[in-house]
CSV table of C-alpha atoms and ligand atoms in Angstrom, one decimal:
chain,number,residue,atom,x,y,z
Z,63,MET,CA,19.0,13.2,10.6
Z,64,GLN,CA,22.4,14.1,11.5
Z,65,ASN,CA,23.9,10.8,9.7
Z,66,LEU,CA,22.2,11.6,6.3
Z,67,LYS,CA,24.9,10.8,3.4
Z,68,ASP,CA,22.9,14.0,1.2
Z,69,LYS,CA,21.0,16.5,3.6
Z,70,SER,CA,19.4,17.7,0.3
Z,71,LEU,CA,17.1,15.0,0.5
Z,72,LEU,CA,15.4,16.5,4.2
Z,73,LYS,CA,13.1,18.7,2.6
Z,74,LYS,CA,10.7,21.0,4.6
Z,75,PHE,CA,8.4,22.5,1.8
Z,76,SER,CA,5.4,21.1,-0.3
Z,77,TYR,CA,6.7,20.3,-3.8
Z,78,ILE,CA,4.6,22.1,-6.6
Z,79,ASN,CA,5.4,23.1,-10.0
Z,80,GLY,CA,8.8,22.2,-9.5
Z,81,SER,CA,9.7,24.6,-6.7
Z,82,TRP,CA,9.5,24.3,-2.9
Z,83,HIS,CA,6.6,26.1,-1.2
Z,84,SER,CA,6.5,27.1,2.4
Z,85,SER,CA,3.6,28.4,4.8
Z,86,GLU,CA,3.5,30.1,7.4
Z,87,SER,CA,1.7,27.5,10.0
Z,88,THR,CA,4.3,24.6,10.9
Z,89,ILE,CA,3.8,20.6,11.6
Z,90,ASN,CA,6.3,18.6,13.8
Z,91,VAL,CA,7.0,14.9,12.2
Z,92,THR,CA,7.8,13.0,14.8
Z,93,ASN,CA,9.7,9.6,15.5
Z,94,PRO,CA,7.3,6.9,16.8
Z,95,ALA,CA,10.1,4.9,18.8
Z,96,THR,CA,11.1,7.9,20.6
Z,97,ASN,CA,8.6,10.9,20.2
Z,98,GLU,CA,11.3,13.1,19.5
Z,99,VAL,CA,10.4,15.7,16.8
Z,100,VAL,CA,12.8,15.0,13.9
Z,101,ALA,CA,11.5,17.7,11.4
Z,102,THR,CA,9.4,20.7,11.3
Z,103,ILE,CA,7.5,21.7,7.9
Z,104,SER,CA,5.4,23.8,6.2
Z,105,ASN,CA,1.5,23.2,6.9
Z,106,ALA,CA,0.1,23.4,3.3
Z,107,GLY,CA,-3.5,23.9,2.6
Z,108,ILE,CA,-6.8,24.5,0.3
Z,109,ASP,CA,-4.7,27.0,-2.1
Z,110,GLU,CA,-1.2,24.9,-2.1
Z,111,THR,CA,-3.4,22.0,-3.2
Z,112,ASN,CA,-5.4,24.2,-5.9
Z,113,LEU,CA,-2.3,25.6,-7.3
Z,114,ALA,CA,-0.7,21.8,-7.4
Z,115,VAL,CA,-3.3,20.7,-9.5
Z,116,ALA,CA,-3.1,24.0,-11.9
Z,117,ALA,CA,0.4,22.8,-12.0
Z,118,ALA,CA,-0.5,19.3,-12.8
Z,119,LYS,CA,-2.7,20.4,-15.5
Z,120,ASN,CA,-0.7,22.3,-17.3
Z,121,ALA,CA,2.4,20.2,-17.4
Z,122,PHE,CA,-0.3,17.5,-18.3
Z,123,LYS,CA,0.1,18.8,-22.2
Z,124,LEU,CA,4.0,18.3,-22.2
Z,125,TRP,CA,4.3,15.0,-20.4
Z,126,SER,CA,1.7,13.4,-22.4
Z,127,ALA,CA,2.9,14.4,-25.6
Z,128,LYS,CA,6.4,13.0,-24.7
Z,129,SER,CA,7.2,9.6,-26.3
Z,130,ALA,CA,6.6,6.2,-23.9
Z,131,ASN,CA,10.7,6.2,-24.5
Z,132,GLU,CA,10.9,9.6,-23.1
Z,133,ARG,CA,8.9,9.1,-19.8
Z,134,SER,CA,10.8,5.8,-19.6
Z,135,THR,CA,14.5,7.4,-19.3
Z,136,LEU,CA,13.5,9.7,-16.9
Z,137,MET,CA,11.3,7.8,-14.5
Z,138,ARG,CA,14.4,5.2,-15.1
Z,139,ASN,CA,16.5,8.2,-14.2
Z,140,TRP,CA,14.2,8.5,-10.8
Z,141,PHE,CA,14.4,4.7,-10.2
Z,142,ASN,CA,18.4,4.9,-10.1
Z,143,LEU,CA,18.6,7.9,-7.9
Z,144,MET,CA,15.9,5.7,-5.2
Z,145,MET,CA,18.3,3.6,-5.2
Z,146,GLU,CA,21.5,5.2,-5.2
Z,147,ASN,CA,19.8,6.9,-2.0
Z,148,GLN,CA,18.8,3.8,-0.6
Z,149,ASP,CA,20.6,3.8,2.4
Z,150,ASP,CA,19.2,7.6,3.4
Z,151,LEU,CA,15.5,7.1,2.4
Z,152,GLY,CA,15.3,4.2,4.7
Z,153,ARG,CA,17.0,6.2,6.7
Z,154,ILE,CA,14.3,9.1,6.8
Z,155,LEU,CA,11.9,6.2,6.4
Z,156,THR,CA,12.3,4.4,9.5
Z,157,LEU,CA,12.8,7.9,11.8
Z,158,GLU,CA,9.5,9.0,10.8
Z,159,GLN,CA,7.3,5.9,10.5
Z,160,GLY,CA,9.1,3.3,12.9
Z,161,LYS,CA,10.0,0.3,11.1
Z,162,PRO,CA,13.1,-1.3,11.6
Z,163,LEU,CA,16.0,0.2,8.5
Z,164,ALA,CA,16.9,-2.9,7.1
Z,165,GLU,CA,12.7,-3.5,6.7
Z,166,ALA,CA,12.4,0.1,5.1
Z,167,LYS,CA,15.5,-0.1,3.1
Z,168,GLY,CA,13.8,-3.4,1.7
Z,169,GLU,CA,10.7,-0.4,1.3
Z,170,ILE,CA,13.0,1.7,-0.9
Z,171,ALA,CA,13.8,-1.2,-3.1
Z,172,TYR,CA,10.3,-2.2,-3.5
Z,173,GLY,CA,9.0,1.3,-4.1
Z,174,ALA,CA,11.6,1.9,-6.9
Z,175,ALA,CA,10.4,-1.5,-8.0
Z,176,PHE,CA,7.2,-0.2,-9.2
Z,177,ILE,CA,8.8,2.9,-11.3
Z,178,GLU,CA,11.3,0.6,-12.9
Z,179,TRP,CA,8.5,-1.7,-14.0
Z,180,PHE,CA,5.9,1.2,-15.0
Z,181,ALA,CA,9.0,2.7,-17.4
Z,182,GLU,CA,9.3,-0.4,-19.1
Z,183,GLU,CA,5.3,-1.5,-19.3
Z,184,GLY,CA,4.6,2.5,-19.9
Z,185,LYS,CA,6.1,1.4,-23.9
Z,186,ARG,CA,3.7,-1.1,-23.6
Z,187,VAL,CA,0.0,0.4,-24.0
Z,188,TYR,CA,-1.2,-1.5,-27.1
Z,189,GLY,CA,-4.3,-0.6,-28.7
Z,190,ASP,CA,-6.2,-3.0,-30.9
Z,191,THR,CA,-8.3,-3.3,-34.2
Z,192,ILE,CA,-11.6,-4.5,-34.0
Z,193,PRO,CA,-13.3,-6.5,-37.5
Z,194,ALA,CA,-16.2,-3.8,-38.3
Z,195,PRO,CA,-19.9,-4.7,-39.2
Z,196,SER,CA,-19.9,-3.0,-42.4
Z,197,GLY,CA,-16.9,-2.8,-45.3
Z,198,ASP,CA,-17.1,0.5,-45.1
Z,199,LYS,CA,-15.9,1.1,-42.1
Z,200,ARG,CA,-13.0,0.4,-39.9
Z,201,ILE,CA,-12.8,0.2,-36.2
Z,202,ILE,CA,-9.6,1.3,-33.9
Z,203,VAL,CA,-9.1,1.5,-30.4
Z,204,ILE,CA,-6.2,4.0,-29.1
Z,205,LYS,CA,-5.5,4.3,-25.2
Z,206,GLN,CA,-4.4,7.6,-23.9
Z,207,PRO,CA,-3.5,8.8,-20.8
Z,208,ILE,CA,-6.6,10.2,-18.6
Z,209,GLY,CA,-5.5,13.3,-17.3
Z,210,VAL,CA,-4.2,14.7,-13.8
Z,211,VAL,CA,-4.4,12.1,-11.1
Z,212,ALA,CA,-4.5,12.7,-7.1
Z,213,ALA,CA,-3.9,10.8,-4.4
Z,214,ILE,CA,-4.1,10.3,-1.2
Z,215,THR,CA,-1.3,7.9,0.6
Z,216,PRO,CA,-0.9,6.2,4.0
Z,217,TRP,CA,1.7,6.3,7.1
Z,218,ASN,CA,2.5,2.6,7.0
Z,219,PHE,CA,4.4,2.5,3.6
Z,220,PRO,CA,5.5,6.2,3.0
Z,221,ASN,CA,7.3,5.6,0.3
Z,222,ALA,CA,5.9,2.8,-1.6
Z,223,MET,CA,2.6,3.5,-1.6
Z,224,ILE,CA,3.5,6.9,-3.3
Z,225,ALA,CA,5.7,5.2,-5.8
Z,226,ARG,CA,3.1,2.5,-7.0
Z,227,LYS,CA,0.5,4.8,-8.1
Z,228,ALA,CA,3.1,7.4,-9.4
Z,229,ALA,CA,5.1,5.3,-11.4
Z,230,ALA,CA,1.6,4.1,-13.1
Z,231,ALA,CA,0.4,7.2,-13.8
Z,232,LEU,CA,3.7,8.7,-14.8
Z,233,ALA,CA,4.3,5.8,-17.4
Z,234,ALA,CA,0.9,6.4,-19.0
Z,235,GLY,CA,1.1,9.8,-19.7
Z,236,CYS,CA,-0.8,11.4,-16.6
Z,237,THR,CA,0.2,14.1,-14.2
Z,238,PHE,CA,0.3,13.6,-10.2
Z,239,VAL,CA,-0.8,15.6,-7.2
Z,240,VAL,CA,-0.2,13.5,-3.5
Z,241,ARG,CA,-1.5,14.4,-0.3
Z,242,PRO,CA,0.9,12.1,1.6
Z,243,ASP,CA,0.3,11.2,5.8
Z,244,VAL,CA,1.2,14.2,7.7
Z,245,GLN,CA,2.6,11.8,10.5
Z,246,THR,CA,5.3,10.6,7.5
Z,247,PRO,CA,5.6,13.4,4.8
Z,248,LEU,CA,9.9,12.9,4.7
Z,249,SER,CA,9.4,10.2,2.4
Z,250,ALA,CA,7.6,12.1,-0.2
Z,251,LEU,CA,9.5,15.3,0.0
Z,252,ALA,CA,12.7,13.5,-1.0
Z,253,MET,CA,11.1,11.1,-3.6
Z,254,ALA,CA,10.5,14.6,-4.9
Z,255,GLU,CA,13.6,15.9,-4.6
Z,256,LEU,CA,15.0,13.0,-6.3
Z,257,ALA,CA,12.2,13.3,-9.1
Z,258,GLU,CA,13.2,16.9,-9.9
Z,259,LYS,CA,17.3,15.0,-9.9
Z,260,ALA,CA,15.9,13.1,-12.3
Z,261,GLY,CA,14.5,15.2,-15.1
Z,262,ILE,CA,11.0,14.5,-14.9
Z,263,PRO,CA,9.3,18.2,-15.4
Z,264,ALA,CA,8.1,21.0,-13.3
Z,265,GLY,CA,4.4,20.3,-12.8
Z,266,VAL,CA,4.5,16.5,-13.2
Z,267,PHE,CA,4.7,15.3,-10.0
Z,268,ASN,CA,4.1,17.4,-7.3
Z,269,VAL,CA,3.5,16.9,-3.2
Z,270,VAL,CA,1.3,18.8,-0.9
Z,271,VAL,CA,1.6,18.3,2.7
Z,272,GLY,CA,-0.5,19.8,5.1
Z,273,ASP,CA,-3.0,18.9,8.2
Z,274,ASP,CA,-6.2,19.8,6.8
Z,275,ALA,CA,-7.0,16.3,5.7
Z,276,ILE,CA,-10.6,17.4,4.7
Z,277,GLY,CA,-10.3,20.5,3.1
Z,278,ILE,CA,-7.0,19.0,1.2
Z,279,GLY,CA,-9.0,15.7,0.1
Z,280,LYS,CA,-12.2,17.7,-0.6
Z,281,VAL,CA,-10.3,19.5,-3.7
Z,282,LEU,CA,-8.1,16.0,-4.5
Z,283,THR,CA,-11.5,14.4,-4.9
Z,284,GLU,CA,-14.0,17.0,-6.0
Z,285,HIS,CA,-11.9,19.6,-8.6
Z,286,LYS,CA,-12.9,19.6,-11.8
Z,287,ASP,CA,-9.9,19.0,-13.3
Z,288,ILE,CA,-8.7,16.1,-11.8
Z,289,ALA,CA,-9.8,13.3,-13.3
Z,290,LYS,CA,-9.1,10.5,-11.6
Z,291,PHE,CA,-8.5,10.2,-7.8
Z,292,THR,CA,-6.6,7.3,-6.4
Z,293,PHE,CA,-6.3,5.9,-2.1
Z,294,THR,CA,-4.9,4.0,0.1
Z,295,GLY,CA,-6.3,3.7,3.3
Z,296,SER,CA,-9.2,2.8,5.7
Z,297,THR,CA,-12.4,1.4,4.1
Z,298,ALA,CA,-14.2,3.9,6.2
Z,299,VAL,CA,-12.5,6.7,4.8
Z,300,GLY,CA,-12.3,5.3,1.3
Z,301,LYS,CA,-16.4,5.0,1.2
Z,302,LEU,CA,-16.7,9.3,2.2
Z,303,LEU,CA,-13.7,9.9,-0.6
Z,304,ILE,CA,-15.4,7.7,-3.4
Z,305,SER,CA,-19.4,9.7,-2.6
Z,306,GLN,CA,-16.9,12.6,-2.7
Z,307,CYS,CA,-15.7,11.8,-6.1
Z,308,ALA,CA,-19.3,10.9,-7.5
Z,309,SER,CA,-19.7,14.8,-8.1
Z,310,THR,CA,-17.5,14.8,-10.8
Z,311,VAL,CA,-17.5,11.0,-11.5
Z,312,LYS,CA,-14.0,10.8,-11.8
Z,313,LYS,CA,-12.5,7.7,-12.3
Z,314,VAL,CA,-11.1,6.3,-8.6
Z,315,SER,CA,-9.3,3.5,-7.5
Z,316,MET,CA,-9.5,2.2,-3.9
Z,317,GLU,CA,-6.8,0.4,-2.1
Z,318,LEU,CA,-8.6,-0.2,1.6
Z,319,GLY,CA,-8.6,-2.4,4.7
Z,320,GLY,CA,-8.4,-6.1,5.2
Z,321,ASN,CA,-8.9,-9.2,7.5
Z,322,ALA,CA,-6.5,-11.7,6.0
Z,323,PRO,CA,-7.3,-15.1,7.0
Z,324,PHE,CA,-4.3,-17.6,7.1
Z,325,ILE,CA,-5.0,-21.2,6.9
Z,326,VAL,CA,-3.0,-24.3,7.8
Z,327,PHE,CA,-4.3,-27.7,7.0
Z,328,ASP,CA,-3.0,-30.6,8.3
Z,329,ASP,CA,-1.1,-31.8,5.2
Z,330,ALA,CA,1.1,-28.3,5.3
Z,331,ASP,CA,4.4,-28.4,5.5
Z,332,ILE,CA,4.4,-26.9,9.5
Z,333,ASP,CA,7.6,-25.0,8.8
Z,334,ALA,CA,7.1,-23.4,6.0
Z,335,ALA,CA,3.4,-22.3,7.8
Z,336,VAL,CA,5.3,-21.0,10.8
Z,337,THR,CA,7.7,-18.6,8.5
Z,338,GLY,CA,4.4,-17.8,6.6
Z,339,ALA,CA,2.9,-16.7,9.2
Z,340,LEU,CA,5.6,-14.8,10.6
Z,341,VAL,CA,6.7,-12.8,7.9
Z,342,SER,CA,3.2,-12.3,6.9
Z,343,LYS,CA,1.9,-11.2,10.0
Z,344,TYR,CA,4.9,-9.0,11.7
Z,345,ARG,CA,5.7,-7.2,9.1
Z,346,ASN,CA,5.8,-3.8,9.6
Z,347,ALA,CA,4.4,-4.9,13.0
Z,348,GLY,CA,1.4,-5.9,11.7
Z,349,GLN,CA,0.4,-2.3,10.3
Z,350,THR,CA,0.2,-3.7,6.5
Z,351,CYS,CA,-3.4,-4.1,5.0
Z,352,VAL,CA,-2.4,-7.9,3.6
Z,353,CYS,CA,-1.2,-9.0,7.2
Z,354,THR,CA,-2.8,-12.3,8.3
Z,355,ASN,CA,-5.4,-10.8,11.0
Z,356,ARG,CA,-6.7,-14.3,11.8
Z,357,ILE,CA,-4.9,-18.0,11.5
Z,358,PHE,CA,-6.7,-21.2,11.3
Z,359,VAL,CA,-5.4,-24.2,12.4
Z,360,GLN,CA,-7.0,-27.4,12.0
Z,361,LYS,CA,-7.6,-28.7,15.1
Z,362,ASN,CA,-5.4,-31.9,14.7
Z,363,ILE,CA,-2.0,-30.2,14.3
Z,364,VAL,CA,-2.8,-26.9,16.7
Z,365,ASP,CA,-0.6,-27.9,19.3
Z,366,LYS,CA,2.1,-28.2,16.7
Z,367,PHE,CA,1.9,-25.6,15.3
Z,368,THR,CA,1.0,-23.0,17.6
Z,369,GLY,CA,4.4,-24.3,19.7
Z,370,LYS,CA,6.9,-23.9,16.8
Z,371,PHE,CA,4.9,-20.7,16.0
Z,372,VAL,CA,5.0,-18.9,19.6
Z,373,ALA,CA,9.3,-20.4,19.7
Z,374,ALA,CA,9.3,-18.2,16.1
Z,375,VAL,CA,7.5,-15.1,17.4
Z,376,LYS,CA,9.7,-15.0,21.0
Z,377,GLU,CA,13.0,-14.3,18.3
Z,378,LEU,CA,11.5,-11.6,17.2
Z,379,SER,CA,13.2,-7.9,18.8
Z,380,LEU,CA,10.9,-5.3,19.7
Z,381,GLY,CA,12.7,-2.3,19.9
Z,382,ASP,CA,13.7,1.3,17.9
Z,383,GLY,CA,14.0,0.5,14.7
Z,384,LEU,CA,17.6,2.2,14.2
Z,385,SER,CA,19.2,-0.1,16.8
Z,386,ASP,CA,21.1,-3.5,15.5
Z,387,GLY,CA,19.2,-6.4,15.4
Z,388,VAL,CA,15.6,-4.7,16.1
Z,389,SER,CA,13.0,-7.0,13.7
Z,390,ILE,CA,10.0,-5.4,14.9
Z,391,GLY,CA,9.4,-1.5,15.9
Z,392,PRO,CA,6.7,0.9,17.5
Z,393,MET,CA,3.4,1.3,16.8
Z,394,ILE,CA,2.9,4.5,14.9
Z,395,THR,CA,1.3,6.3,17.8
Z,396,GLU,CA,0.1,5.3,21.2
Z,397,LYS,CA,-3.7,5.9,20.3
Z,398,ALA,CA,-2.7,3.0,17.4
Z,399,ALA,CA,-0.8,0.7,20.2
Z,400,ASN,CA,-3.9,1.3,22.6
Z,401,ASN,CA,-6.9,0.7,20.1
Z,402,VAL,CA,-4.8,-2.9,19.6
Z,403,GLN,CA,-4.7,-3.6,23.0
Z,404,LYS,CA,-8.4,-2.5,23.4
Z,405,LEU,CA,-8.5,-5.6,20.7
Z,406,ILE,CA,-6.7,-7.7,22.9
Z,407,ASP,CA,-8.2,-7.0,26.3
Z,408,ASP,CA,-12.0,-7.2,24.8
Z,409,SER,CA,-11.2,-11.1,23.3
Z,410,ILE,CA,-9.4,-12.5,26.7
Z,411,ALA,CA,-12.6,-11.1,28.5
Z,412,GLN,CA,-14.5,-12.9,25.7
Z,413,GLY,CA,-12.4,-16.1,26.5
Z,414,ALA,CA,-9.2,-15.8,24.1
Z,415,ILE,CA,-5.5,-16.9,26.2
Z,416,ILE,CA,-2.6,-15.3,25.7
Z,417,ALA,CA,0.0,-17.7,24.7
Z,418,LEU,CA,2.5,-15.3,24.5
Z,419,GLY,CA,3.0,-11.2,24.8
Z,420,GLY,CA,-0.1,-9.6,25.5
Z,421,SER,CA,1.5,-6.1,27.2
Z,422,ASN,CA,3.2,-2.7,26.5
Z,423,SER,CA,6.8,-3.3,27.7
Z,424,LEU,CA,8.9,-0.8,26.4
Z,425,GLY,CA,6.4,2.4,26.2
Z,426,GLU,CA,3.7,3.8,25.3
Z,427,ASN,CA,3.9,3.4,21.4
Z,428,PHE,CA,5.1,-0.2,21.9
Z,429,LEU,CA,3.3,-3.3,21.5
Z,430,THR,CA,5.4,-7.2,22.2
Z,431,PRO,CA,4.4,-9.6,19.6
Z,432,THR,CA,1.5,-11.2,20.8
Z,433,ILE,CA,-0.5,-15.5,19.9
Z,434,LEU,CA,-4.0,-15.3,21.3
Z,435,THR,CA,-5.3,-19.1,21.4
Z,436,ASN,CA,-8.9,-20.2,21.9
Z,437,VAL,CA,-10.3,-17.3,19.8
Z,438,THR,CA,-13.6,-17.5,17.7
Z,439,ASN,CA,-14.0,-15.4,14.8
Z,440,ASN,CA,-16.4,-13.1,15.9
Z,441,MET,CA,-14.2,-12.3,18.7
Z,442,PRO,CA,-13.2,-8.5,18.2
Z,443,ILE,CA,-9.6,-9.6,17.5
Z,444,ALA,CA,-11.0,-11.6,14.6
Z,445,ASN,CA,-13.9,-9.7,13.2
Z,446,ASN,CA,-11.5,-6.2,13.0
Z,447,GLU,CA,-8.7,-5.2,11.0
Z,448,ILE,CA,-5.7,-5.5,14.0
Z,449,PHE,CA,-3.1,-3.0,11.9
Z,450,GLY,CA,-0.8,-4.6,14.9
Z,451,PRO,CA,1.4,-7.3,15.8
Z,452,VAL,CA,-1.2,-9.8,17.7
Z,453,SER,CA,-1.7,-13.5,16.2
Z,454,PRO,CA,-5.1,-14.7,16.7
Z,455,ILE,CA,-5.0,-18.6,16.5
Z,456,ILE,CA,-8.5,-20.2,15.0
Z,457,THR,CA,-9.4,-24.1,14.9
Z,458,PHE,CA,-11.5,-25.4,12.6
Z,459,LYS,CA,-12.2,-28.9,11.4
Z,460,GLY,CA,-12.8,-29.4,8.0
Z,461,GLU,CA,-12.3,-27.9,4.4
Z,462,ASP,CA,-16.1,-26.4,4.0
Z,463,GLU,CA,-16.1,-24.7,8.0
Z,464,VAL,CA,-13.0,-22.9,6.9
Z,465,LEU,CA,-13.9,-21.4,3.7
Z,466,ALA,CA,-17.5,-20.1,5.3
Z,467,LEU,CA,-15.0,-18.4,8.2
Z,468,ALA,CA,-12.0,-17.2,6.3
Z,469,ASN,CA,-15.2,-15.3,3.7
Z,470,ASP,CA,-17.0,-14.3,6.7
Z,471,THR,CA,-16.0,-10.3,6.6
Z,472,GLU,CA,-16.4,-7.7,4.3
Z,473,TYR,CA,-13.1,-7.7,3.4
Z,474,GLY,CA,-11.2,-9.5,0.9
Z,475,LEU,CA,-8.0,-8.1,0.4
Z,476,ALA,CA,-5.6,-10.9,0.5
Z,477,ALA,CA,-5.5,-14.6,2.1
Z,478,TYR,CA,-3.2,-17.2,3.1
Z,479,PHE,CA,-3.1,-21.0,2.9
Z,480,TYR,CA,-0.6,-23.8,3.8
Z,481,SER,CA,-1.5,-27.7,2.0
Z,482,ARG,CA,0.2,-29.7,-0.1
Z,483,ASP,CA,-2.8,-31.4,-1.7
Z,484,ILE,CA,-3.2,-30.0,-5.1
Z,485,GLY,CA,-6.9,-31.1,-5.3
Z,486,ARG,CA,-7.6,-28.6,-2.0
Z,487,VAL,CA,-5.1,-25.9,-2.9
Z,488,TRP,CA,-7.3,-25.4,-6.5
Z,489,ARG,CA,-10.6,-26.0,-4.2
Z,490,ILE,CA,-9.7,-23.4,-1.8
Z,491,ALA,CA,-8.1,-20.7,-4.2
Z,492,GLU,CA,-11.1,-21.0,-6.1
Z,493,GLY,CA,-13.2,-20.4,-3.1
Z,494,LEU,CA,-11.2,-17.4,-1.0
Z,495,GLU,CA,-13.3,-14.5,-2.1
Z,496,TYR,CA,-9.8,-12.2,-2.0
Z,497,GLY,CA,-8.2,-10.6,-4.9
Z,498,MET,CA,-4.7,-11.6,-3.5
Z,499,VAL,CA,-4.3,-15.6,-2.0
Z,500,GLY,CA,-0.8,-16.7,-0.9
Z,501,ILE,CA,-0.4,-20.2,-1.7
Z,502,ASN,CA,2.3,-21.8,0.8
Z,503,GLU,CA,3.8,-18.2,0.5
Z,504,GLY,CA,3.6,-15.4,2.9
Z,505,ILE,CA,4.9,-12.3,1.1
Z,506,ILE,CA,3.0,-11.6,-1.9
Z,507,SER,CA,3.7,-7.9,-2.8
Z,508,ASN,CA,5.6,-7.2,-5.8
Z,509,ALA,CA,5.8,-4.8,-8.4
Z,510,ALA,CA,5.0,-7.5,-11.4
Z,511,ALA,CA,1.9,-8.6,-9.8
Z,512,PRO,CA,-1.9,-7.0,-10.1
Z,513,PHE,CA,-2.5,-5.8,-5.6
Z,514,GLY,CA,-5.9,-4.6,-5.2
Z,515,GLY,CA,-8.9,-6.5,-3.5
Z,516,MET,CA,-12.6,-7.7,-3.6
Z,517,LYS,CA,-15.7,-6.8,-1.7
Z,518,GLN,CA,-14.8,-3.6,0.4
Z,519,SER,CA,-11.5,-4.3,0.5
Z,520,GLY,CA,-11.4,-1.6,-3.1
Z,521,ASN,CA,-11.6,-1.8,-6.4
Z,522,GLY,CA,-8.6,-1.3,-9.1
Z,523,ARG,CA,-5.5,-3.0,-9.6
Z,524,GLU,CA,-2.1,-1.8,-8.7
Z,525,GLY,CA,1.3,-2.8,-10.0
Z,526,SER,CA,1.5,-5.4,-12.5
Z,527,LYS,CA,0.0,-4.8,-16.9
Z,528,TYR,CA,-3.3,-4.5,-15.3
Z,529,GLY,CA,-2.3,-1.6,-13.1
Z,530,LEU,CA,-1.8,0.9,-16.0
Z,531,ASP,CA,-5.4,0.2,-16.6
Z,532,ASP,CA,-6.5,2.6,-14.3
Z,533,TYR,CA,-4.9,5.6,-15.3
Z,534,LEU,CA,-5.9,5.0,-19.0
Z,535,GLU,CA,-8.8,6.0,-21.3
Z,536,ILE,CA,-10.3,3.3,-24.2
Z,537,LYS,CA,-10.9,5.8,-27.0
Z,538,TYR,CA,-12.8,4.3,-29.9
Z,539,LEU,CA,-12.1,5.8,-33.6
Z,540,CYS,CA,-14.7,4.9,-36.0
Z,541,MET,CA,-13.3,5.4,-39.2
Z,542,GLY,CA,-16.2,5.3,-42.2
Z,543,GLY,CA,-16.5,6.1,-45.7
Z,544,LEU,CA,-14.1,3.8,-47.0
Z,545,ASP,CA,-16.2,2.6,-50.2
Z,546,LYS,CA,-14.6,3.3,-53.6
Y,788,SIN,C1,-0.6,-1.6,2.3
Y,788,SIN,O1,-0.2,-1.9,3.4
Y,788,SIN,O2,-1.6,-1.0,2.4
Y,788,SIN,C2,0.3,-2.9,1.0
Y,788,SIN,C3,0.9,-3.2,1.4
Y,788,SIN,C4,1.8,-4.2,0.4
Y,788,SIN,O3,2.1,-3.7,-0.7
Y,788,SIN,O4,2.4,-5.2,0.8
């Protein structure tokens, strides 16, 4: 942290109602590449969470009454500050999360892009007029901010997952309380510092950092003054949080787990497919819910694809994300690395073969980029969300077979396929039961596009013009007595 240009970005307290709150107990934030403590921060709990909700409720009156233009100007300031501080924010992110510095800076730009996007989109919250069933009436539809929004966000994108939710909420006129993952709180607190510098009023954006996940989670899901709850994380935790939200009938949006198929047909541009698989699988060391989880390759091209893919993955350089030339960092914890290693070992026991990697070469948190062949769809490496740098390759013969295999999962977040046959492109795109489909493309996430899943991968959409809907109420006004 010594190398930060602006040391004021390193915050150690929760940010509530425009001020920094210390607590007696503390949490250590560690660097996943070295296990060294990079910061010790205050450990907030239920009381601080209640304070943050009260602050957000109070600030809602003022923030929702501002014009969309006024909110947009402040959000644009926030975007500018994030981009001006991209180097420092990237460095903080790498130190707490582990991803390579270039990728971390990319995440800052990705997160900031949501703030920029929604700063503009907030000006386009249009209502409607509807022809009434009788001449003495008029039907008008207006959209209003839903109220206080609570969010719980994950460690894999400590900046962008907050930005994607907060930007839509603030643009719609809502106020926001977030509990970032305690493994990666520093990015969230740096965002709060910049929100304050940008002029976002006290109480509009609050960050509560605490390790009492259950207690804080209960406040954020059950508090009567919170109108909407949004979560990015695992499907198992998402289900629990949805059930907690039921007691106050909160609107929820959930970005949950995935098991993305990546299908390569024999008419594909194989080099393009190799590049697509590389980026969609090994981004963030495979710790992304849209990461490729299963690679399906048509049988007659499997040797050609696998040979080129192994050669490309061999070029990845594993190491500390702050070191030059590193393209893939550590897993978030040793436990996470061990979980992935177990999926590899259990699948090998069932017949999978290591084509590359398969071992833990640099120490406890590091997993070598791995490719497994001879995999079937029911092996542990294929029917679990891997969340690590492992590519299982499964062969198939025809379209119907691969569609059935690809859809044979409870998840429905992202899918990818490579083909140059226009008829096949439409058949597969329409047949995949996934909320997002990359067609001849391995990177699909951006602020202009609707991010979200089907089935048990969640509900609601983030980013894009659809991303505001979750933060707005539709109100119908019926104007009567208009007869002369
Ligand atoms: C996620 O892993 O939750 C988000 C990934 C993305 O936005 O691309």
